[in-house]
PDB file of C-alpha atoms in Angstrom:
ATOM      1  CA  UNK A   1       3.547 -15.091  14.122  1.00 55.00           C
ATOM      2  CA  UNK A   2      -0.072 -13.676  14.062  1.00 60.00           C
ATOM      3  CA  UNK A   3       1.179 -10.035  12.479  1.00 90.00           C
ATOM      4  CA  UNK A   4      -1.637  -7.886  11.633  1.00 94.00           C
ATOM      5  CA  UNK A   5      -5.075  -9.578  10.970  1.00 95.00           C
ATOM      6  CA  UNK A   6      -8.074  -7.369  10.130  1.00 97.00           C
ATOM      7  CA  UNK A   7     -11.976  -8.238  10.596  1.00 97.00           C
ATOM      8  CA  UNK A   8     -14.355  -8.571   9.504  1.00 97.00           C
ATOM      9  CA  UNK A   9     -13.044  -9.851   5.849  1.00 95.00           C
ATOM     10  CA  UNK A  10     -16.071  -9.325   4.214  1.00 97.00           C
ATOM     11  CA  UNK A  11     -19.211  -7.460   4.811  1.00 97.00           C
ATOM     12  CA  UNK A  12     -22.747  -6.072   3.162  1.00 98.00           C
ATOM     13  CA  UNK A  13     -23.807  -3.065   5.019  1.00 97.00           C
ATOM     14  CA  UNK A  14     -26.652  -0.670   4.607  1.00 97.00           C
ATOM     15  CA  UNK A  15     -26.280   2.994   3.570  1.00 98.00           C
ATOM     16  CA  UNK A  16     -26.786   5.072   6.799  1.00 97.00           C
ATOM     17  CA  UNK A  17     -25.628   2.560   9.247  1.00 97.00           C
ATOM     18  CA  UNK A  18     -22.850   2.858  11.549  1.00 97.00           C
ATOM     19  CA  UNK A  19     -19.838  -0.162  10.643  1.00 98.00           C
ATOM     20  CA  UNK A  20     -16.688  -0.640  12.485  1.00 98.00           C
ATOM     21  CA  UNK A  21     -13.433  -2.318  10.900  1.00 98.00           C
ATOM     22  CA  UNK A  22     -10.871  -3.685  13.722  1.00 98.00           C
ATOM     23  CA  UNK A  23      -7.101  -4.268  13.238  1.00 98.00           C
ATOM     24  CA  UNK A  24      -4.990  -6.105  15.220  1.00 97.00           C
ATOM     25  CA  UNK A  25      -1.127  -5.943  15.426  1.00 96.00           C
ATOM     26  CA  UNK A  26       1.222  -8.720  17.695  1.00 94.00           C
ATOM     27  CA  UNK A  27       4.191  -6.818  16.384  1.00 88.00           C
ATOM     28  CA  UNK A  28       3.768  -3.403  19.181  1.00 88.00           C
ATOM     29  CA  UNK A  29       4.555  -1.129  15.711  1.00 91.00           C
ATOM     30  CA  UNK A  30       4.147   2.139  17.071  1.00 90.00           C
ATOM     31  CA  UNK A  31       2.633   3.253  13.641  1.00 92.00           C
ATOM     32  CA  UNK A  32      -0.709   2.312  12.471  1.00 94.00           C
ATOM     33  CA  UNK A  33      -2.364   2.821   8.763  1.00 95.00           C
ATOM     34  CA  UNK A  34      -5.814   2.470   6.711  1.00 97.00           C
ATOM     35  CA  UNK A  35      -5.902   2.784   3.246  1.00 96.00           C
ATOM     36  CA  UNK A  36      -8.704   2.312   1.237  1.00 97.00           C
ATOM     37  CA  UNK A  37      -8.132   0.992  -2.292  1.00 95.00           C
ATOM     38  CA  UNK A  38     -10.477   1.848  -5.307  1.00 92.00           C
ATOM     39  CA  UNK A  39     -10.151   0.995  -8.935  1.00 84.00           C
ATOM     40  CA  UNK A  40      -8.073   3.815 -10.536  1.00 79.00           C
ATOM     41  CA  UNK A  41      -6.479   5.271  -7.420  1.00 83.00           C
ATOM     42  CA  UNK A  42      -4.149   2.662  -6.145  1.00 87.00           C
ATOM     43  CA  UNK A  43      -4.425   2.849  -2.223  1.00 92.00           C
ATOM     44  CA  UNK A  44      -5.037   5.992  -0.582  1.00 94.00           C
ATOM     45  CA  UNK A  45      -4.685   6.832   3.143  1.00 94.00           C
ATOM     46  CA  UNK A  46      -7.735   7.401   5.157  1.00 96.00           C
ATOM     47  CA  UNK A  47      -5.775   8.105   8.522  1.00 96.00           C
ATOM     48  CA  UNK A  48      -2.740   7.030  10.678  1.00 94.00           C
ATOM     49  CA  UNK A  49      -1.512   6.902  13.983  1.00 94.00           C
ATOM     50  CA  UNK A  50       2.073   7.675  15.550  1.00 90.00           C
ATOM     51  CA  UNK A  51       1.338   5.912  18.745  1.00 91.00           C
ATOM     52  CA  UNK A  52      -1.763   5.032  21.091  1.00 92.00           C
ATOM     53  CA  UNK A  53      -4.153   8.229  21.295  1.00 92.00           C
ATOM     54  CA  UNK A  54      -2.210   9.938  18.640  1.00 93.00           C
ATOM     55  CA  UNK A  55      -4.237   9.765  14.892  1.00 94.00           C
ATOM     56  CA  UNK A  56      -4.134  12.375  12.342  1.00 93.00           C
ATOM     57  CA  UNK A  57      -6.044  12.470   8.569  1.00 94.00           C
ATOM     58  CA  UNK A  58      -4.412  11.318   5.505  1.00 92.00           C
ATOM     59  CA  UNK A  59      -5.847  11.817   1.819  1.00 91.00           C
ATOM     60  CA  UNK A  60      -9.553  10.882   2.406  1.00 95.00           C
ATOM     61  CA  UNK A  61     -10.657  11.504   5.820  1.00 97.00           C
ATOM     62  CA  UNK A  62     -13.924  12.275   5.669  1.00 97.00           C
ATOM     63  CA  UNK A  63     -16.953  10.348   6.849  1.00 97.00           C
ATOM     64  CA  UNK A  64     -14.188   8.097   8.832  1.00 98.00           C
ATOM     65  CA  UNK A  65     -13.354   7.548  12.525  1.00 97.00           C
ATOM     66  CA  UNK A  66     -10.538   6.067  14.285  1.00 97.00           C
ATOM     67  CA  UNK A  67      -9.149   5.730  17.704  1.00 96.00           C
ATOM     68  CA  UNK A  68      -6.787   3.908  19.371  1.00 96.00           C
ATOM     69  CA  UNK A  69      -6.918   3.312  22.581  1.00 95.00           C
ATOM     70  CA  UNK A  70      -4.062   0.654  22.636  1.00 94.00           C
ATOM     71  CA  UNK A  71      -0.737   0.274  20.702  1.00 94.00           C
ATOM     72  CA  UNK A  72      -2.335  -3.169  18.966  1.00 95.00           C
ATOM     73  CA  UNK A  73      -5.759  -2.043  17.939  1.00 97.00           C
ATOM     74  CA  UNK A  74      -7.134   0.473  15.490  1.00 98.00           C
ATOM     75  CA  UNK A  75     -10.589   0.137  14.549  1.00 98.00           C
ATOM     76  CA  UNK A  76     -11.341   2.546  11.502  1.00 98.00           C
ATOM     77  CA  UNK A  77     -15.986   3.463  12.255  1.00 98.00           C
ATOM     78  CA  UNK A  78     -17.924   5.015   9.208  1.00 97.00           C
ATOM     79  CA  UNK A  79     -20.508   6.557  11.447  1.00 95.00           C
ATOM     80  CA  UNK A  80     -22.655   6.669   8.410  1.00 97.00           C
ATOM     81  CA  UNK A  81     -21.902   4.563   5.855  1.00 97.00           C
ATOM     82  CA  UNK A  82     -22.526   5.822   2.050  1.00 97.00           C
ATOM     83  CA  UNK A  83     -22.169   3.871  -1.310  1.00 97.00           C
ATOM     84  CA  UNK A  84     -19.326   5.694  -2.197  1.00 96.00           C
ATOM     85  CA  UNK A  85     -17.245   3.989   0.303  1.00 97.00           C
ATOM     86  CA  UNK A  86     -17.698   0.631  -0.755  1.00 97.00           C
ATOM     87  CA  UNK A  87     -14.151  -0.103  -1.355  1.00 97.00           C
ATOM     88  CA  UNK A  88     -11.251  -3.247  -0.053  1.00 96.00           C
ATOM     89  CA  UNK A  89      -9.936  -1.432   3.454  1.00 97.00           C
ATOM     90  CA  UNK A  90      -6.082  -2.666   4.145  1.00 96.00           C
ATOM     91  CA  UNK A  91      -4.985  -2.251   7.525  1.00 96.00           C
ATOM     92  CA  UNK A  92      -1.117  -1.760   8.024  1.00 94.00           C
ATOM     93  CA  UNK A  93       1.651  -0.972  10.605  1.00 93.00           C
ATOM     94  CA  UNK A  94       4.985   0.002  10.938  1.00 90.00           C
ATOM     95  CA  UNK A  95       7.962  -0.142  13.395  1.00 83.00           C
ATOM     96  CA  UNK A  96       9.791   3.195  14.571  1.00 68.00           C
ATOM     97  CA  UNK A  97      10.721   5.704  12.697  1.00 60.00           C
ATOM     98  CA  UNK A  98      13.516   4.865   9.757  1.00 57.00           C
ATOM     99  CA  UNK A  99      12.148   1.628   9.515  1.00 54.00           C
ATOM    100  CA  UNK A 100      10.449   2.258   7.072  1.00 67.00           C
ATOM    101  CA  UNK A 101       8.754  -1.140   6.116  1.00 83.00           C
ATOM    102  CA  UNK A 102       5.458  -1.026   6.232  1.00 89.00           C
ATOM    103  CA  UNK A 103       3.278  -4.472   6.589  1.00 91.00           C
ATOM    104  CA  UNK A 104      -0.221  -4.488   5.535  1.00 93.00           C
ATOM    105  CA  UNK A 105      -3.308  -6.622   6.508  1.00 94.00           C
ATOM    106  CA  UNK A 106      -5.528  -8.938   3.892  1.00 93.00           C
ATOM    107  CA  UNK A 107      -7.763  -6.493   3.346  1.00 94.00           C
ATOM    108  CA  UNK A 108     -11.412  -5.724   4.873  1.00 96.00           C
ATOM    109  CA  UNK A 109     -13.981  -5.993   1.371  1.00 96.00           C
ATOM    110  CA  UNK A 110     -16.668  -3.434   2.601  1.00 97.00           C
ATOM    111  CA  UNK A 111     -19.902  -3.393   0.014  1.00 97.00           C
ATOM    112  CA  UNK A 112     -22.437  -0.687   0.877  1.00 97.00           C
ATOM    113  CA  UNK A 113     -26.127  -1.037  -0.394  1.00 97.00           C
TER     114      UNK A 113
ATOM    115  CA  UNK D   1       3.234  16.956  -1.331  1.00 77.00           C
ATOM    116  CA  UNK D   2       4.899  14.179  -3.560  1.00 82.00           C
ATOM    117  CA  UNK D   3       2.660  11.868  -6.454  1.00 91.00           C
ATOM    118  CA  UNK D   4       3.266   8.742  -8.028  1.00 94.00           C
ATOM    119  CA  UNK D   5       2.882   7.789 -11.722  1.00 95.00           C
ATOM    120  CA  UNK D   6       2.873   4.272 -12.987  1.00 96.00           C
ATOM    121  CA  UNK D   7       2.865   4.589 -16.621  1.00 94.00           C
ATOM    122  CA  UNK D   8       0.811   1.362 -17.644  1.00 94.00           C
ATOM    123  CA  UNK D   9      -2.234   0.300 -16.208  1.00 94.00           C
ATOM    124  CA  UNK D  10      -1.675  -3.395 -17.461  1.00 96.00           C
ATOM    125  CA  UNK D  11       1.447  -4.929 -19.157  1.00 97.00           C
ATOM    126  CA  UNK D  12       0.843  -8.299 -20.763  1.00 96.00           C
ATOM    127  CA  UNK D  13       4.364 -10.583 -21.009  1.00 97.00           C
ATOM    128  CA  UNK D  14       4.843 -13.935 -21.978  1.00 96.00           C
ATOM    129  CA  UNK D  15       6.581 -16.477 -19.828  1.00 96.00           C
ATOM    130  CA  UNK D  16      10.254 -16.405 -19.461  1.00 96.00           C
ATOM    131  CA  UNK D  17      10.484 -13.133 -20.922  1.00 97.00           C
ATOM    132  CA  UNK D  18      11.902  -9.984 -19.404  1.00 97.00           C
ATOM    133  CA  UNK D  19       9.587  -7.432 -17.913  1.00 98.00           C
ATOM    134  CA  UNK D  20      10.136  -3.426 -16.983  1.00 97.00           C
ATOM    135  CA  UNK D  21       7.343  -1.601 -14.699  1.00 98.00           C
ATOM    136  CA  UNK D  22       7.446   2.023 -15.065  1.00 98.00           C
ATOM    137  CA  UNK D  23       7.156   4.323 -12.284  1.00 97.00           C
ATOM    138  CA  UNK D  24       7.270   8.190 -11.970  1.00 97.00           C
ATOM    139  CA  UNK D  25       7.622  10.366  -8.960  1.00 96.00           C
ATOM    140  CA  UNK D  26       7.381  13.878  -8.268  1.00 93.00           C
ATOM    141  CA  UNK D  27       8.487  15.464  -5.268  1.00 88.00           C
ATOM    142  CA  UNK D  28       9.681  18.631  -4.159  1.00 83.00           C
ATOM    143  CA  UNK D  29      11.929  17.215  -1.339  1.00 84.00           C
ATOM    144  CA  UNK D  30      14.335  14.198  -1.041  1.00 85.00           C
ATOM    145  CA  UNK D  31      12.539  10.760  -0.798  1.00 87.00           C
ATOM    146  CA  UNK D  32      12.200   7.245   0.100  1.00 90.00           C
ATOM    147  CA  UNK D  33      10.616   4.948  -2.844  1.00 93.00           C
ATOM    148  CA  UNK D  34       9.155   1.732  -2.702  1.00 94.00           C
ATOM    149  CA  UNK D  35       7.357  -1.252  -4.672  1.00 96.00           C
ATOM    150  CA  UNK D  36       4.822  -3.331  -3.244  1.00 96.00           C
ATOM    151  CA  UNK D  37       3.095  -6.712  -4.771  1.00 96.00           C
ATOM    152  CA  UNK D  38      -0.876  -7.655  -4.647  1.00 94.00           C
ATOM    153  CA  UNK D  39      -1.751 -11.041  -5.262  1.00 93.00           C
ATOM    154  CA  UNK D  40      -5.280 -11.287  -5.749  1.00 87.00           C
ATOM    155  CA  UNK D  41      -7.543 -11.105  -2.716  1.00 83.00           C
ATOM    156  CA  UNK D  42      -4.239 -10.290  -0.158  1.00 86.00           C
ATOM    157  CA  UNK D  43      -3.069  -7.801   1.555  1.00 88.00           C
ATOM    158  CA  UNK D  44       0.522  -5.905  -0.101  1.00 92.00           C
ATOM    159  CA  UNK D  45       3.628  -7.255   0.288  1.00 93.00           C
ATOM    160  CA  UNK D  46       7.009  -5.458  -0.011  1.00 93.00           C
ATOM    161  CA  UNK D  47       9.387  -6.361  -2.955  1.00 96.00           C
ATOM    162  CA  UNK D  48      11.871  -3.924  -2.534  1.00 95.00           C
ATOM    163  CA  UNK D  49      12.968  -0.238  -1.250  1.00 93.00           C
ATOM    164  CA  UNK D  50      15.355   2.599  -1.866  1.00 92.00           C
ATOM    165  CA  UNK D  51      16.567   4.651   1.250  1.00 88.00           C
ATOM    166  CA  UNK D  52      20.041   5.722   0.072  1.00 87.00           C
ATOM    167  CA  UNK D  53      23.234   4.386  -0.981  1.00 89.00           C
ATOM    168  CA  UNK D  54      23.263   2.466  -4.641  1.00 91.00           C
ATOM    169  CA  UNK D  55      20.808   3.810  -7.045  1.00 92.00           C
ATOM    170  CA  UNK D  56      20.068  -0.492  -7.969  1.00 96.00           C
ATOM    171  CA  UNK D  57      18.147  -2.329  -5.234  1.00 96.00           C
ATOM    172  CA  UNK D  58      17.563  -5.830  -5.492  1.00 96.00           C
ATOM    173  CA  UNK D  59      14.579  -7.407  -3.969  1.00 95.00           C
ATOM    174  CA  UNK D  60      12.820 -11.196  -3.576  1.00 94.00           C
ATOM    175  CA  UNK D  61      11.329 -13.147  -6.388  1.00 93.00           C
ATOM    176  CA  UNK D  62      14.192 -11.748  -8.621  1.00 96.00           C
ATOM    177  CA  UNK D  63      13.211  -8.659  -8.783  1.00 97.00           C
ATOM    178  CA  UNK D  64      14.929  -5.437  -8.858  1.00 97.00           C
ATOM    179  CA  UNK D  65      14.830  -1.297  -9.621  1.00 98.00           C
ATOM    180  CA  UNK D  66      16.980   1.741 -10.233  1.00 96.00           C
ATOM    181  CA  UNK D  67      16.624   4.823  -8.553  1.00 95.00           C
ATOM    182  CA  UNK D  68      17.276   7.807 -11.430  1.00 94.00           C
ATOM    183  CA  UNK D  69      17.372  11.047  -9.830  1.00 91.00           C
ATOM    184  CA  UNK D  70      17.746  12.643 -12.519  1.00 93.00           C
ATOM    185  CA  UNK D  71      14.716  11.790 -14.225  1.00 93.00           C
ATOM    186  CA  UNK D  72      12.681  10.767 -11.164  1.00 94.00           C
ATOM    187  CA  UNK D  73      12.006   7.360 -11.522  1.00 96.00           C
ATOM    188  CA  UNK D  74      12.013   4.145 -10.267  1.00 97.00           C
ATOM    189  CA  UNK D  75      11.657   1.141 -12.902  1.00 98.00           C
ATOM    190  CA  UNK D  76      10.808  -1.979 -11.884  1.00 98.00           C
ATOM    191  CA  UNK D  77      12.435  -4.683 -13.998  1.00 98.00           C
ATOM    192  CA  UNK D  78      12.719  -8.693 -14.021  1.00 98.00           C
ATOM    193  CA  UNK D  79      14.929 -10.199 -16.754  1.00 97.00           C
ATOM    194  CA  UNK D  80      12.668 -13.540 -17.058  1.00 97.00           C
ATOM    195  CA  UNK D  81       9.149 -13.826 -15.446  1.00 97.00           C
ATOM    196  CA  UNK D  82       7.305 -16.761 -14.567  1.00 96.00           C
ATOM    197  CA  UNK D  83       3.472 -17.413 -14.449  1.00 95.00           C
ATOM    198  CA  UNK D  84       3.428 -17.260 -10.289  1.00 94.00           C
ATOM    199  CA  UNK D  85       4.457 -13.010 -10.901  1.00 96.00           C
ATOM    200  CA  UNK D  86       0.641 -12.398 -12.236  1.00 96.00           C
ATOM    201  CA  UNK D  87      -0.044 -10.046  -9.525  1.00 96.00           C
ATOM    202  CA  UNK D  88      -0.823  -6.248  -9.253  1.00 96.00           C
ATOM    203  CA  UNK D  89       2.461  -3.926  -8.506  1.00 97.00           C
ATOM    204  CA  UNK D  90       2.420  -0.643  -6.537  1.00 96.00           C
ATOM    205  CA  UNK D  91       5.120   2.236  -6.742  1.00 96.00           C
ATOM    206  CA  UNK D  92       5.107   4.260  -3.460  1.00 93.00           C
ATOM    207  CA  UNK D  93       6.830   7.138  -2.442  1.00 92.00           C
ATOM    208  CA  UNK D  94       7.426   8.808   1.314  1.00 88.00           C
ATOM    209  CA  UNK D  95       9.257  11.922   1.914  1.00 81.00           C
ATOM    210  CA  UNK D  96      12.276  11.769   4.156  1.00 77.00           C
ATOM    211  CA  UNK D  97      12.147  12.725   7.861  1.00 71.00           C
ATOM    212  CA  UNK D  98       9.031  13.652   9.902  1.00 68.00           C
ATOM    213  CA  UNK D  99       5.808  11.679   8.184  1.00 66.00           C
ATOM    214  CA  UNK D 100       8.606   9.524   6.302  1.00 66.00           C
ATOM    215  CA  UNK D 101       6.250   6.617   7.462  1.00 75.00           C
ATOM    216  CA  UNK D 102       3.102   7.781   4.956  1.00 83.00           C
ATOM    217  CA  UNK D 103       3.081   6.257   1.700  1.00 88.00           C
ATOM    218  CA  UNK D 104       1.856   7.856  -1.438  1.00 90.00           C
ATOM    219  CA  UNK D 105       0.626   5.095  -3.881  1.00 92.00           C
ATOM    220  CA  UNK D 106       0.587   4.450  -7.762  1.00 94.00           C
ATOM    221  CA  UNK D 107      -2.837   3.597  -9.397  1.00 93.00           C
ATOM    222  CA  UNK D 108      -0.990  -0.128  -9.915  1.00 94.00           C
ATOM    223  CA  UNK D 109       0.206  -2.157 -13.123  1.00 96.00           C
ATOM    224  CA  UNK D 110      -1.555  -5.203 -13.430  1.00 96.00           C
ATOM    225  CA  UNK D 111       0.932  -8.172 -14.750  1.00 97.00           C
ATOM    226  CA  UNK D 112      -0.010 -10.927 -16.639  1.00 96.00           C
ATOM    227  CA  UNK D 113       2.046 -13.717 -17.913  1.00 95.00           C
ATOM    228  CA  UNK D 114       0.841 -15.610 -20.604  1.00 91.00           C
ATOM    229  CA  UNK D 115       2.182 -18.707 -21.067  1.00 89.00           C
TER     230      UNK D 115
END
């Protein structure tokens, strides 16, 4: 039971450069989730997804992409990448609504220089 | 829009001894509440959750938390702890119906048992 695995774990980038996050569900959870967790602020939601080509923004939007293309992936792009999103990135799904469980990834550690 | 307070940032217990995590909500419509567990360098994982019915839920590791309507909060409580419950603990909150699937977090209570 794979569940939802997120990559890369770790990663140094650059400020100004373009990074991609992927996420992978096996469970076909027709919800999809990133949070970004900071010191202070528990997790907060970046954006979600209802179902494949359907996102919408959540807390903290900006300087974020996603898309999602397929029911099992949802790569989360910072087109530009600034310090102030150096953060851990968690990943999560969720089955149909009222079921409300909602599994989360081990975390993406994202360190921008 | 609903918020989450957890009312200690760290709470320091000794072994064997019983534990309460405190946990405010605000919300101007009826809602689903949740607590989630961070071990260090994983992902969350889901101790228990309150849809409806009784106000106590029990979840794993011995845990367990009453909903209070009244006073809008759900305390997390374990009568005896044990050294494997060091962990970070996350109230949550989602509003019922349409976007009942978006959590709202806590900042987190660190736990740590001394032995």
């Amino acid at each position: 039971d794979a569940g939802i695995t997120q990559s890369p774990r770790y990663k140094i980038t650059e400020t100004g450069r373009q990074v991609t996050l992927m996420c992978h569900q096996t469970w076909s959870h027709s919800y999809m989730f990133w949070y970004r967790q900071d010191l202070g602020h528990g997790l907060r939601l970046i954006y979600y997804s209802a179902a494949a080509d359907i996102t919408d923004k959540g807390e903290v939007p900006d300087g974020y992409v996603v898309s999602r293309s397929k029911t099992e992936n949802f790569p989360l792009t910072l087109e530009s990448a600034t310090r102030s999103q150096t953060s851990v990135y968690f990943c999560a799904s969720s089955g149909r609504q009222g079921q409300n469980t909602i599994y989360f990834g081990e975390g993406s550690w994202l360190t921008v220089v | 829009a609903q918020s989450v307070t957890q009312l200690d940032s760290q709470v320091p217990v000794f072994e064997e001894a019983p534990v309460e995590l405190r946990c405010n909500y605000s919300s101007s419509v009826s809602v689903y509440l949740f607590w989630y567990v961070q071990y260090p360098n994983q992902g969350l994982q889901l101790l228990l959750k309150y849809l409806s019915g009784s106000t106590l839920v029990k979840g794993i590791n011995g845990f367990e938390a009453e909903f209070n309507k009244s006073q809008t909060s759900f305390h997390l409580r374990k009568p005896s702890v044990h050294i494997s419950d060091t962990a970070e603990y996350f109230c949550a909150v989602s509003h019922r119906g349409k976007g009942a699937q978006k959590l709202v977090f806590g900042q987190g209570t660190r736990l740590t048992i001394n032995p």
